[in-house]
Amino acid sequence: MHVTRQISRRSMLKASGATVAATAGLVAAGRPAAAADGAFAHPGLLHTRTDLDRMAAKVKAGAAPYTAGFARLTANRHAQSGWQPRPQAVVYRGSGTPENYTILYNDIHAAYQNALRFHVTGESAYADTAVAILNAWSSTLTAVNGSADRFLAAGLYGYQFANAAELVRDHADFELSRFQEMLSKQFGAMSDDFLVRHNGAVVSNYWTNWDLANMACVLAAGIFCDDRAQVARAVDYFKNGAGLGSIRNAIPDVYDDGADAGLAEWLEAGRDQGHALLGVGLMGTFCEMAWNQGIDLYGYDDSRFLKGAQYVAKWSLGGQVPFTANTRRKGAIGGWSGSETVTAAAGVDPAMTRPIWAMIANHYTRRRGLSAPYLTRIAAKAAPEGGGGDYGPNSGGFDQLGFGTLTFTRDRTSTAGTSASPSPAASTPASASASPAPSAQGGRGDLAATGSGDVVGWTAATGITALAGGLLLLRRRGRRAG
């Protein structure tokens, strides 16, 4: 198979003024009044108000595994209220430049971790620290530069910046409009440009994770800045984009033969394990942020992402997975060109991990009530998940915000086992200067609700069961989509 034949030739980004509801299919029935006019719910990136209330209530009650997840947060040096930011006017990532991007990602993770710690404890010192970090950067940063790696910096740190800021956007001292301007100009615009131009390269030159990082930034910045057209572009790219990050290009083959049933090949499995894990984590991040605005991409195309995540989980656990050979074109438009053929999945180290699995496993097994045995096994193995600073000092250890055991563990909801799409989370912002009060859980359409109060119990099930509602319709081995 040739990746370049399979890649869609449709427009990479459809710059449309249509609302997200028209482009992405927001659910009309049961939507909270706060979202009835198409406005975005805040907080509403990786964490909703319901999520934050659940974490606080569970930790206060001493419930496992939340307490173990919270212990990892409080032990991290970035989650301390004494953190001092070091904002830079220009951030560089890539060879041939005075690289200083490590300063940026350490400060972002400190802001996120302090903000998260505030929402669990209600102690204002942590919110104040997060705000001080974010304000320092928005008053100082003027550019993100470097080699082609500058696009990785824009994508990864843009979506992370937005998530940290979303947790304190209502704090009295947070410079919201100034931060929105920085996020849009220095991160969102660069990521948008990458998805259109791919740095002047042929569209398949950059692997899946490059697209996904920039897709996550465009989506997160769009939601944070209440830009419906930007969100619509990001969602359309997920479905129809020409690059390797759109879902049918990132997951090109779906299998249904025997032991392979329910698996779908992750393109970067032919590259190496670390980048495949990064890509799965980024696609999960994209789907989660969209879900919290009422856009179901987790279930898109017969839950294609579930099948791709199951594939990577099984492979990372040391299992045998099918692989269809593919050829990827490389090079610059009007310049040098070449190709690369991959014929087998790369080798794996079963000890390698990233804090990505709790988010994905909880969605499919707890929100949806589906069987995902490889996801449950690998999530259990990775728990309790830490965050930036817990997985080494290099950039790869900061590609995900982490702490999924604390933030994404949830009880089975009343809608689990159905194919219902999400409703946007109700926008019930609380001042970040006050202690968060847990709200009542449950409610029709609130798929982030904690439900019955039981604690998730990961099981090492084997094999995929038949799924209700036709949510998982397996394709014939080797069949191509799009």
Short mmCIF file of C-alpha atoms in Angstrom, two decimals:
data_model
loop_
_atom_site.label_atom_id
_atom_site.label_comp_id
_atom_site.label_asym_id
_atom_site.label_seq_id
_atom_site.Cartn_x
_atom_site.Cartn_y
_atom_site.Cartn_z
CA MET A 1 0.00 0.00 0.00
CA HIS A 2 1.18 3.51 -0.80
CA VAL A 3 0.34 6.07 1.84
CA THR A 4 0.31 8.78 -0.80
CA ARG A 5 -2.43 6.99 -2.77
CA GLN A 6 -4.53 6.51 0.31
CA ILE A 7 -4.24 10.11 1.53
CA SER A 8 -7.27 12.26 0.85
CA ARG A 9 -6.84 14.96 -1.82
CA ARG A 10 -9.59 17.05 -0.30
CA SER A 11 -8.84 20.50 1.01
CA MET A 12 -6.62 20.31 4.06
CA LEU A 13 -8.57 22.89 5.97
CA LYS A 14 -12.01 24.13 5.09
CA ALA A 15 -12.04 27.68 6.31
CA SER A 16 -15.70 27.98 7.01
CA GLY A 17 -17.70 30.43 9.00
CA ALA A 18 -20.19 27.71 9.89
CA THR A 19 -20.73 27.01 13.52
CA VAL A 20 -19.27 23.99 15.22
CA ALA A 21 -22.78 22.60 15.44
CA ALA A 22 -23.09 22.57 11.66
CA THR A 23 -19.61 21.27 10.95
CA ALA A 24 -19.06 18.82 13.78
CA GLY A 25 -22.52 17.56 14.56
CA LEU A 26 -23.30 18.82 18.04
CA VAL A 27 -26.15 17.00 19.69
CA ALA A 28 -29.27 19.13 20.00
CA ALA A 29 -31.32 17.03 22.41
CA GLY A 30 -30.54 17.40 26.08
CA ARG A 31 -27.98 20.15 25.66
CA PRO A 32 -27.58 22.48 28.64
CA ALA A 33 -28.90 26.00 28.22
CA ALA A 34 -25.34 27.34 28.46
CA ALA A 35 -24.50 25.67 25.16
CA ALA A 36 -27.80 26.28 23.37
CA ASP A 37 -26.47 29.24 21.38
CA GLY A 38 -23.33 27.43 20.25
CA ALA A 39 -21.17 29.02 22.97
CA PHE A 40 -18.33 26.96 24.36
CA ALA A 41 -18.47 25.45 27.82
CA HIS A 42 -15.77 26.58 30.24
CA PRO A 43 -13.89 24.89 31.76
CA GLY A 44 -14.13 22.61 28.77
CA LEU A 45 -10.80 21.39 27.41
CA LEU A 46 -9.44 18.22 29.04
CA HIS A 47 -11.41 18.85 32.23
CA THR A 48 -14.98 20.01 32.81
CA ARG A 49 -16.46 21.41 35.99
CA THR A 50 -17.93 17.96 36.67
CA ASP A 51 -14.49 16.39 36.31
CA LEU A 52 -12.90 18.86 38.70
CA ASP A 53 -15.66 18.43 41.27
CA ARG A 54 -15.32 14.66 41.03
CA MET A 55 -11.57 14.76 41.69
CA ALA A 56 -11.99 17.00 44.72
CA ALA A 57 -14.79 14.89 46.18
CA LYS A 58 -13.01 11.59 45.61
CA VAL A 59 -9.71 12.73 47.11
CA LYS A 60 -11.51 14.26 50.08
CA ALA A 61 -13.29 10.94 50.62
CA GLY A 62 -10.00 9.03 50.43
CA ALA A 63 -11.20 6.98 47.48
CA ALA A 64 -8.82 4.84 45.48
CA PRO A 65 -7.29 5.16 42.93
CA TYR A 66 -7.76 8.93 43.09
CA THR A 67 -5.64 9.23 46.22
CA ALA A 68 -2.75 7.43 44.52
CA GLY A 69 -3.06 9.72 41.53
CA PHE A 70 -3.16 12.79 43.75
CA ALA A 71 -0.09 11.58 45.64
CA ARG A 72 1.83 11.53 42.36
CA LEU A 73 0.74 15.11 41.73
CA THR A 74 1.74 16.46 45.14
CA ALA A 75 5.11 14.70 44.96
CA ASN A 76 6.02 16.34 41.64
CA ARG A 77 8.37 19.30 41.97
CA HIS A 78 6.35 21.24 39.38
CA ALA A 79 3.21 21.13 41.55
CA GLN A 80 4.62 23.35 44.28
CA SER A 81 3.37 26.87 44.99
CA GLY A 82 6.93 28.19 45.23
CA TRP A 83 7.59 27.65 41.50
CA GLN A 84 9.18 30.70 39.87
CA PRO A 85 8.61 31.23 36.12
CA ARG A 86 11.38 32.14 33.69
CA PRO A 87 9.55 33.67 30.70
CA GLN A 88 11.50 34.15 27.47
CA ALA A 89 10.88 36.70 24.72
CA VAL A 90 11.69 34.14 22.01
CA VAL A 91 11.48 30.37 22.40
CA TYR A 92 13.72 28.24 20.18
CA ARG A 93 13.37 24.56 19.40
CA GLY A 94 15.53 22.81 16.80
CA SER A 95 19.10 22.45 15.67
CA GLY A 96 21.14 25.52 14.80
CA THR A 97 19.44 27.72 17.39
CA PRO A 98 20.08 28.54 21.06
CA GLU A 99 17.44 26.07 22.23
CA ASN A 100 15.59 27.17 25.35
CA TYR A 101 12.25 25.41 24.94
CA THR A 102 12.89 23.28 28.02
CA ILE A 103 12.22 26.41 30.08
CA LEU A 104 8.83 26.77 28.39
CA TYR A 105 7.58 23.24 28.89
CA ASN A 106 8.72 23.12 32.50
CA ASP A 107 6.83 26.34 33.25
CA ILE A 108 3.71 25.14 31.42
CA HIS A 109 3.62 21.91 33.40
CA ALA A 110 4.15 23.85 36.62
CA ALA A 111 1.18 26.06 35.76
CA TYR A 112 -1.00 23.07 34.91
CA GLN A 113 -0.04 21.06 37.97
CA ASN A 114 -0.52 23.98 40.35
CA ALA A 115 -3.92 24.76 38.80
CA LEU A 116 -4.96 21.12 39.08
CA ARG A 117 -3.78 20.97 42.69
CA PHE A 118 -5.87 24.04 43.47
CA HIS A 119 -9.01 22.46 42.09
CA VAL A 120 -8.51 19.38 44.25
CA THR A 121 -7.57 21.17 47.48
CA GLY A 122 -9.14 24.61 47.16
CA GLU A 123 -5.88 26.18 48.41
CA SER A 124 -5.56 29.51 46.64
CA ALA A 125 -1.74 29.58 46.71
CA TYR A 126 -1.67 27.03 43.90
CA ALA A 127 -4.06 29.00 41.71
CA ASP A 128 -2.05 32.15 42.37
CA THR A 129 1.14 30.38 41.28
CA ALA A 130 -0.44 29.11 38.08
CA VAL A 131 -1.73 32.58 37.25
CA ALA A 132 1.65 34.17 37.92
CA ILE A 133 3.34 31.73 35.52
CA LEU A 134 0.79 32.26 32.76
CA ASN A 135 0.76 36.05 33.13
CA ALA A 136 4.54 36.18 33.04
CA TRP A 137 4.66 34.37 29.72
CA SER A 138 1.82 36.29 28.08
CA SER A 139 3.57 39.57 28.95
CA THR A 140 6.94 38.42 27.58
CA LEU A 141 6.73 35.93 24.72
CA THR A 142 6.90 37.39 21.22
CA ALA A 143 7.83 34.42 19.00
CA VAL A 144 8.37 30.67 18.76
CA ASN A 145 11.30 30.03 16.41
CA GLY A 146 13.79 27.36 15.38
CA SER A 147 14.09 24.66 12.75
CA ALA A 148 11.09 22.63 11.60
CA ASP A 149 10.84 21.57 15.24
CA ARG A 150 9.30 24.97 15.94
CA PHE A 151 6.03 23.47 14.71
CA LEU A 152 6.28 20.72 17.31
CA ALA A 153 6.82 23.41 19.94
CA ALA A 154 3.81 25.38 18.72
CA GLY A 155 1.57 22.33 18.67
CA LEU A 156 2.59 20.60 21.89
CA TYR A 157 3.03 23.64 24.08
CA GLY A 158 0.11 25.50 22.56
CA TYR A 159 -2.44 22.85 23.53
CA GLN A 160 -0.81 22.48 26.96
CA PHE A 161 -0.75 26.23 27.58
CA ALA A 162 -4.46 26.40 26.75
CA ASN A 163 -5.30 23.60 29.16
CA ALA A 164 -3.34 25.15 32.01
CA ALA A 165 -4.97 28.53 31.44
CA GLU A 166 -8.45 27.04 31.12
CA LEU A 167 -8.24 25.91 34.74
CA VAL A 168 -7.73 29.48 36.01
CA ARG A 169 -9.45 31.54 33.34
CA ASP A 170 -11.86 33.01 35.93
CA HIS A 171 -9.19 33.97 38.46
CA ALA A 172 -9.42 37.67 39.22
CA ASP A 173 -5.74 38.27 38.46
CA PHE A 174 -5.50 36.25 35.25
CA GLU A 175 -4.90 38.40 32.16
CA LEU A 176 -7.34 36.49 29.97
CA SER A 177 -7.42 38.68 26.86
CA ARG A 178 -3.64 39.07 26.80
CA PHE A 179 -3.18 35.31 27.12
CA GLN A 180 -5.72 34.68 24.36
CA GLU A 181 -3.78 37.02 22.09
CA MET A 182 -0.48 35.24 22.81
CA LEU A 183 -2.04 31.81 22.35
CA SER A 184 -3.61 32.77 19.04
CA LYS A 185 -0.66 34.64 17.53
CA GLN A 186 2.32 32.63 18.77
CA PHE A 187 0.84 29.12 18.82
CA GLY A 188 -2.52 28.78 17.09
CA ALA A 189 -1.51 30.67 13.94
CA MET A 190 1.65 28.61 13.51
CA SER A 191 -0.20 25.33 14.00
CA ASP A 192 -2.90 26.41 11.58
CA ASP A 193 -0.24 27.25 9.01
CA PHE A 194 1.47 23.89 9.46
CA LEU A 195 -1.74 22.01 8.70
CA VAL A 196 -2.15 24.04 5.51
CA ARG A 197 1.44 24.18 4.24
CA HIS A 198 3.35 21.47 6.13
CA ASN A 199 6.45 23.66 6.18
CA GLY A 200 6.70 23.52 2.39
CA ALA A 201 6.98 19.74 2.33
CA VAL A 202 4.91 17.12 0.55
CA VAL A 203 1.91 16.34 2.70
CA SER A 204 3.14 12.93 3.89
CA ASN A 205 6.65 14.13 4.75
CA TYR A 206 5.79 14.67 8.39
CA TRP A 207 4.70 11.70 10.47
CA THR A 208 1.35 11.41 12.22
CA ASN A 209 2.37 12.97 15.53
CA TRP A 210 3.37 16.27 13.84
CA ASP A 211 -0.13 16.76 12.49
CA LEU A 212 -1.77 15.64 15.72
CA ALA A 213 0.24 18.04 17.89
CA ASN A 214 -0.80 20.95 15.70
CA MET A 215 -4.39 19.74 15.43
CA ALA A 216 -4.56 19.66 19.24
CA CYS A 217 -3.23 23.21 19.40
CA VAL A 218 -5.71 24.55 16.83
CA LEU A 219 -8.62 22.89 18.64
CA ALA A 220 -7.54 23.92 22.14
CA ALA A 221 -6.80 27.50 21.12
CA GLY A 222 -10.11 27.72 19.29
CA ILE A 223 -12.07 26.58 22.32
CA PHE A 224 -10.09 28.73 24.74
CA CYS A 225 -10.53 31.80 22.55
CA ASP A 226 -14.19 31.02 21.71
CA ASP A 227 -13.39 30.86 18.00
CA ARG A 228 -16.03 28.59 16.41
CA ALA A 229 -14.52 28.72 12.92
CA GLN A 230 -11.13 27.61 14.24
CA VAL A 231 -12.68 24.67 16.10
CA ALA A 232 -14.61 23.72 12.97
CA ARG A 233 -11.38 23.69 10.95
CA ALA A 234 -9.68 21.43 13.49
CA VAL A 235 -12.56 18.97 13.56
CA ASP A 236 -12.79 18.92 9.77
CA TYR A 237 -9.08 18.18 9.54
CA PHE A 238 -9.49 15.24 11.94
CA LYS A 239 -12.08 13.79 9.58
CA ASN A 240 -10.85 14.88 6.15
CA GLY A 241 -7.32 16.31 6.40
CA ALA A 242 -4.78 15.36 3.77
CA GLY A 243 -1.91 14.90 6.22
CA LEU A 244 -1.01 11.81 8.21
CA GLY A 245 -2.79 13.02 11.35
CA SER A 246 -6.34 12.72 10.03
CA ILE A 247 -7.98 9.62 11.36
CA ARG A 248 -8.04 7.44 8.23
CA ASN A 249 -4.45 8.29 7.42
CA ALA A 250 -3.20 7.76 10.98
CA ILE A 251 -5.17 4.49 11.18
CA PRO A 252 -5.18 3.22 7.57
CA ASP A 253 -6.16 -0.46 7.98
CA VAL A 254 -8.97 -2.06 9.98
CA TYR A 255 -8.85 -5.83 10.56
CA ASP A 256 -11.50 -8.40 11.35
CA ASP A 257 -9.72 -11.74 10.88
CA GLY A 258 -9.68 -14.08 13.87
CA ALA A 259 -7.41 -12.83 16.64
CA ASP A 260 -7.00 -9.53 14.79
CA ALA A 261 -10.68 -8.64 15.08
CA GLY A 262 -11.24 -5.21 16.50
CA LEU A 263 -7.73 -3.96 15.75
CA ALA A 264 -6.71 -1.20 13.35
CA GLU A 265 -3.14 -0.50 12.32
CA TRP A 266 -1.53 2.63 13.71
CA LEU A 267 0.67 4.04 10.94
CA GLU A 268 3.58 5.01 13.20
CA ALA A 269 3.83 1.48 14.59
CA GLY A 270 6.03 0.94 11.57
CA ARG A 271 8.30 3.74 12.78
CA ASP A 272 8.94 3.20 16.50
CA GLN A 273 7.13 2.70 19.76
CA GLY A 274 7.79 6.09 21.32
CA HIS A 275 6.27 8.08 18.47
CA ALA A 276 3.33 5.69 18.19
CA LEU A 277 2.55 6.21 21.88
CA LEU A 278 2.88 9.96 21.42
CA GLY A 279 0.43 9.89 18.53
CA VAL A 280 -2.16 7.82 20.38
CA GLY A 281 -1.93 10.17 23.35
CA LEU A 282 -2.39 13.21 21.13
CA MET A 283 -5.36 11.75 19.28
CA GLY A 284 -6.92 10.87 22.62
CA THR A 285 -6.32 14.43 23.81
CA PHE A 286 -7.97 15.78 20.67
CA CYS A 287 -10.99 13.51 21.09
CA GLU A 288 -11.37 14.34 24.79
CA MET A 289 -11.31 18.10 24.25
CA ALA A 290 -13.84 17.76 21.44
CA TRP A 291 -16.04 15.48 23.57
CA ASN A 292 -16.20 18.07 26.33
CA GLN A 293 -17.71 20.47 23.80
CA GLY A 294 -20.30 17.93 22.65
CA ILE A 295 -18.41 16.63 19.59
CA ASP A 296 -18.03 12.84 19.46
CA LEU A 297 -14.81 11.96 17.65
CA TYR A 298 -14.08 8.99 19.90
CA GLY A 299 -16.92 7.18 18.14
CA TYR A 300 -16.27 8.60 14.68
CA ASP A 301 -16.03 6.16 11.75
CA ASP A 302 -17.22 3.12 13.71
CA SER A 303 -14.99 3.97 16.69
CA ARG A 304 -11.89 3.80 14.54
CA PHE A 305 -9.75 5.36 17.26
CA LEU A 306 -10.75 2.59 19.69
CA LYS A 307 -9.45 0.02 17.24
CA GLY A 308 -6.21 1.92 16.67
CA ALA A 309 -5.62 2.42 20.40
CA GLN A 310 -6.31 -1.27 21.06
CA TYR A 311 -3.73 -2.13 18.37
CA VAL A 312 -1.04 0.03 19.94
CA ALA A 313 -1.86 -1.22 23.44
CA LYS A 314 -1.61 -4.88 22.40
CA TRP A 315 1.62 -4.24 20.47
CA SER A 316 3.15 -2.27 23.37
CA LEU A 317 2.33 -5.13 25.73
CA GLY A 318 4.42 -7.41 23.52
CA GLY A 319 1.57 -8.96 21.54
CA GLN A 320 1.66 -9.86 17.88
CA VAL A 321 -0.23 -7.46 15.61
CA PRO A 322 -0.97 -7.52 11.87
CA PHE A 323 0.77 -5.01 9.64
CA THR A 324 0.13 -3.95 6.06
CA ALA A 325 3.20 -2.58 4.27
CA ASN A 326 3.04 1.05 3.22
CA THR A 327 5.18 3.58 1.36
CA ARG A 328 5.40 7.19 2.46
CA ARG A 329 6.54 9.98 0.13
CA LYS A 330 9.01 12.46 1.59
CA GLY A 331 10.59 15.69 0.47
CA ALA A 332 9.97 19.32 -0.29
CA ILE A 333 7.52 20.64 -2.86
CA GLY A 334 9.60 21.59 -5.89
CA GLY A 335 12.75 20.30 -4.21
CA TRP A 336 14.27 16.97 -3.24
CA SER A 337 12.01 13.95 -2.96
CA GLY A 338 12.16 10.34 -1.87
CA SER A 339 10.13 7.60 -0.31
CA GLU A 340 10.24 5.20 2.62
CA THR A 341 8.64 1.77 2.75
CA VAL A 342 7.76 0.08 6.03
CA THR A 343 6.93 -3.63 5.99
CA ALA A 344 6.51 -4.59 9.66
CA ALA A 345 5.69 -3.19 13.05
CA ALA A 346 8.76 -1.98 14.94
CA GLY A 347 10.11 -3.72 18.00
CA VAL A 348 8.82 -2.71 21.41
CA ASP A 349 9.98 -2.39 24.97
CA PRO A 350 7.06 -3.51 27.19
CA ALA A 351 8.48 -1.33 29.97
CA MET A 352 8.07 1.86 27.92
CA THR A 353 5.13 3.96 29.01
CA ARG A 354 3.55 7.36 28.64
CA PRO A 355 0.72 8.78 30.76
CA ILE A 356 -1.92 8.41 28.03
CA TRP A 357 -3.95 5.32 28.77
CA ALA A 358 -6.29 6.27 31.64
CA MET A 359 -8.03 8.91 29.54
CA ILE A 360 -8.68 6.58 26.60
CA ALA A 361 -9.56 3.46 28.60
CA ASN A 362 -11.97 5.34 30.85
CA HIS A 363 -13.81 6.79 27.89
CA TYR A 364 -14.44 3.51 26.14
CA THR A 365 -14.94 1.23 29.15
CA ARG A 366 -16.60 3.58 31.64
CA ARG A 367 -18.43 6.21 29.62
CA ARG A 368 -19.38 3.85 26.83
CA GLY A 369 -19.30 0.52 28.68
CA LEU A 370 -17.40 -1.19 25.86
CA SER A 371 -14.93 -4.03 26.11
CA ALA A 372 -11.36 -2.87 25.48
CA PRO A 373 -9.14 -5.56 27.02
CA TYR A 374 -5.78 -4.29 25.84
CA LEU A 375 -6.59 -0.75 26.94
CA THR A 376 -7.65 -1.93 30.40
CA ARG A 377 -4.50 -4.02 30.79
CA ILE A 378 -2.09 -1.31 29.74
CA ALA A 379 -3.92 1.36 31.76
CA ALA A 380 -3.62 -0.81 34.85
CA LYS A 381 0.06 -1.32 34.15
CA ALA A 382 0.68 2.44 33.80
CA ALA A 383 -1.29 3.43 36.92
CA PRO A 384 -1.06 5.58 38.87
CA GLU A 385 -0.09 7.98 36.11
CA GLY A 386 2.23 10.88 36.80
CA GLY A 387 2.90 13.93 34.65
CA GLY A 388 5.64 16.19 33.36
CA GLY A 389 8.77 15.59 35.42
CA ASP A 390 7.89 12.00 36.28
CA TYR A 391 9.06 10.50 32.98
CA GLY A 392 12.54 11.92 32.64
CA PRO A 393 13.93 15.42 31.99
CA ASN A 394 13.78 15.35 28.20
CA SER A 395 10.99 16.74 26.05
CA GLY A 396 9.34 13.35 25.50
CA GLY A 397 8.51 13.18 29.19
CA PHE A 398 6.54 16.42 28.85
CA ASP A 399 4.53 15.70 25.69
CA GLN A 400 1.42 14.83 27.73
CA LEU A 401 0.03 16.67 30.73
CA GLY A 402 -0.58 13.34 32.48
CA PHE A 403 -2.13 12.50 35.87
CA GLY A 404 -4.86 10.49 34.18
CA THR A 405 -5.47 8.26 37.21
CA LEU A 406 -6.56 11.35 39.15
CA THR A 407 -8.25 13.24 36.34
CA PHE A 408 -9.90 10.62 34.12
CA THR A 409 -10.84 7.74 36.42
CA ARG A 410 -14.61 7.67 36.44
CA ASP A 411 -17.52 5.45 37.37
CA ARG A 412 -19.73 3.79 34.81
CA THR A 413 -22.46 6.19 33.76
CA SER A 414 -26.11 5.47 33.05
CA THR A 415 -25.42 5.99 29.34
CA ALA A 416 -22.62 3.42 29.21
CA GLY A 417 -23.12 0.75 26.60
CA THR A 418 -25.00 3.04 24.24
CA SER A 419 -23.82 4.90 21.17
CA ALA A 420 -25.19 8.23 22.34
CA SER A 421 -23.11 11.26 21.52
CA PRO A 422 -22.09 13.72 24.22
CA SER A 423 -23.78 16.86 25.33
CA PRO A 424 -21.52 19.85 26.02
CA ALA A 425 -20.56 20.19 29.65
CA ALA A 426 -22.59 22.79 31.49
CA SER A 427 -20.71 26.04 31.94
CA THR A 428 -20.72 26.61 35.67
CA PRO A 429 -17.51 28.54 36.27
CA ALA A 430 -16.42 29.12 39.84
CA SER A 431 -14.03 31.87 40.86
CA ALA A 432 -10.53 30.47 41.17
CA SER A 433 -10.11 32.50 44.32
CA ALA A 434 -12.61 30.33 46.16
CA SER A 435 -12.50 26.69 47.17
CA PRO A 436 -14.26 24.48 44.62
CA ALA A 437 -17.41 22.92 45.95
CA PRO A 438 -18.36 19.49 44.59
CA SER A 439 -21.62 19.62 42.70
CA ALA A 440 -24.32 17.03 42.35
CA GLN A 441 -23.27 14.30 39.94
CA GLY A 442 -25.27 12.68 37.21
CA GLY A 443 -27.86 14.25 35.03
CA ARG A 444 -29.14 13.31 31.60
CA GLY A 445 -26.51 13.56 28.93
CA ASP A 446 -23.67 14.33 31.34
CA LEU A 447 -21.26 11.59 30.32
CA ALA A 448 -18.58 12.96 32.60
CA ALA A 449 -20.74 12.39 35.67
CA THR A 450 -19.42 10.08 38.40
CA GLY A 451 -22.59 8.05 38.60
CA SER A 452 -22.95 5.39 41.26
CA GLY A 453 -19.86 6.13 43.28
CA ASP A 454 -18.07 2.85 42.63
CA VAL A 455 -14.36 2.94 41.86
CA VAL A 456 -13.18 1.78 38.48
CA GLY A 457 -11.75 -1.73 38.59
CA TRP A 458 -9.44 -2.51 35.71
CA THR A 459 -9.72 -6.10 34.52
CA ALA A 460 -7.43 -8.09 32.28
CA ALA A 461 -10.17 -9.34 30.00
CA THR A 462 -9.29 -11.14 26.80
CA GLY A 463 -10.93 -10.70 23.42
CA ILE A 464 -13.45 -8.14 22.20
CA THR A 465 -17.11 -8.83 22.77
CA ALA A 466 -19.91 -7.89 20.44
CA LEU A 467 -20.82 -4.27 21.00
CA ALA A 468 -24.27 -2.86 21.43
CA GLY A 469 -25.79 -0.38 19.05
CA GLY A 470 -23.55 -1.23 16.14
CA LEU A 471 -20.86 1.08 17.54
CA LEU A 472 -18.01 -1.10 16.33
CA LEU A 473 -18.53 -2.32 12.78
CA LEU A 474 -15.43 -4.22 11.77
CA ARG A 475 -14.08 -3.88 8.27
CA ARG A 476 -12.52 -6.53 6.12
CA ARG A 477 -8.77 -6.90 6.50
CA GLY A 478 -6.90 -4.47 4.29
CA ARG A 479 -9.92 -2.43 3.27
CA ARG A 480 -9.08 1.23 2.84
CA ALA A 481 -11.22 4.14 3.89
CA GLY A 482 -11.23 7.51 2.20
#
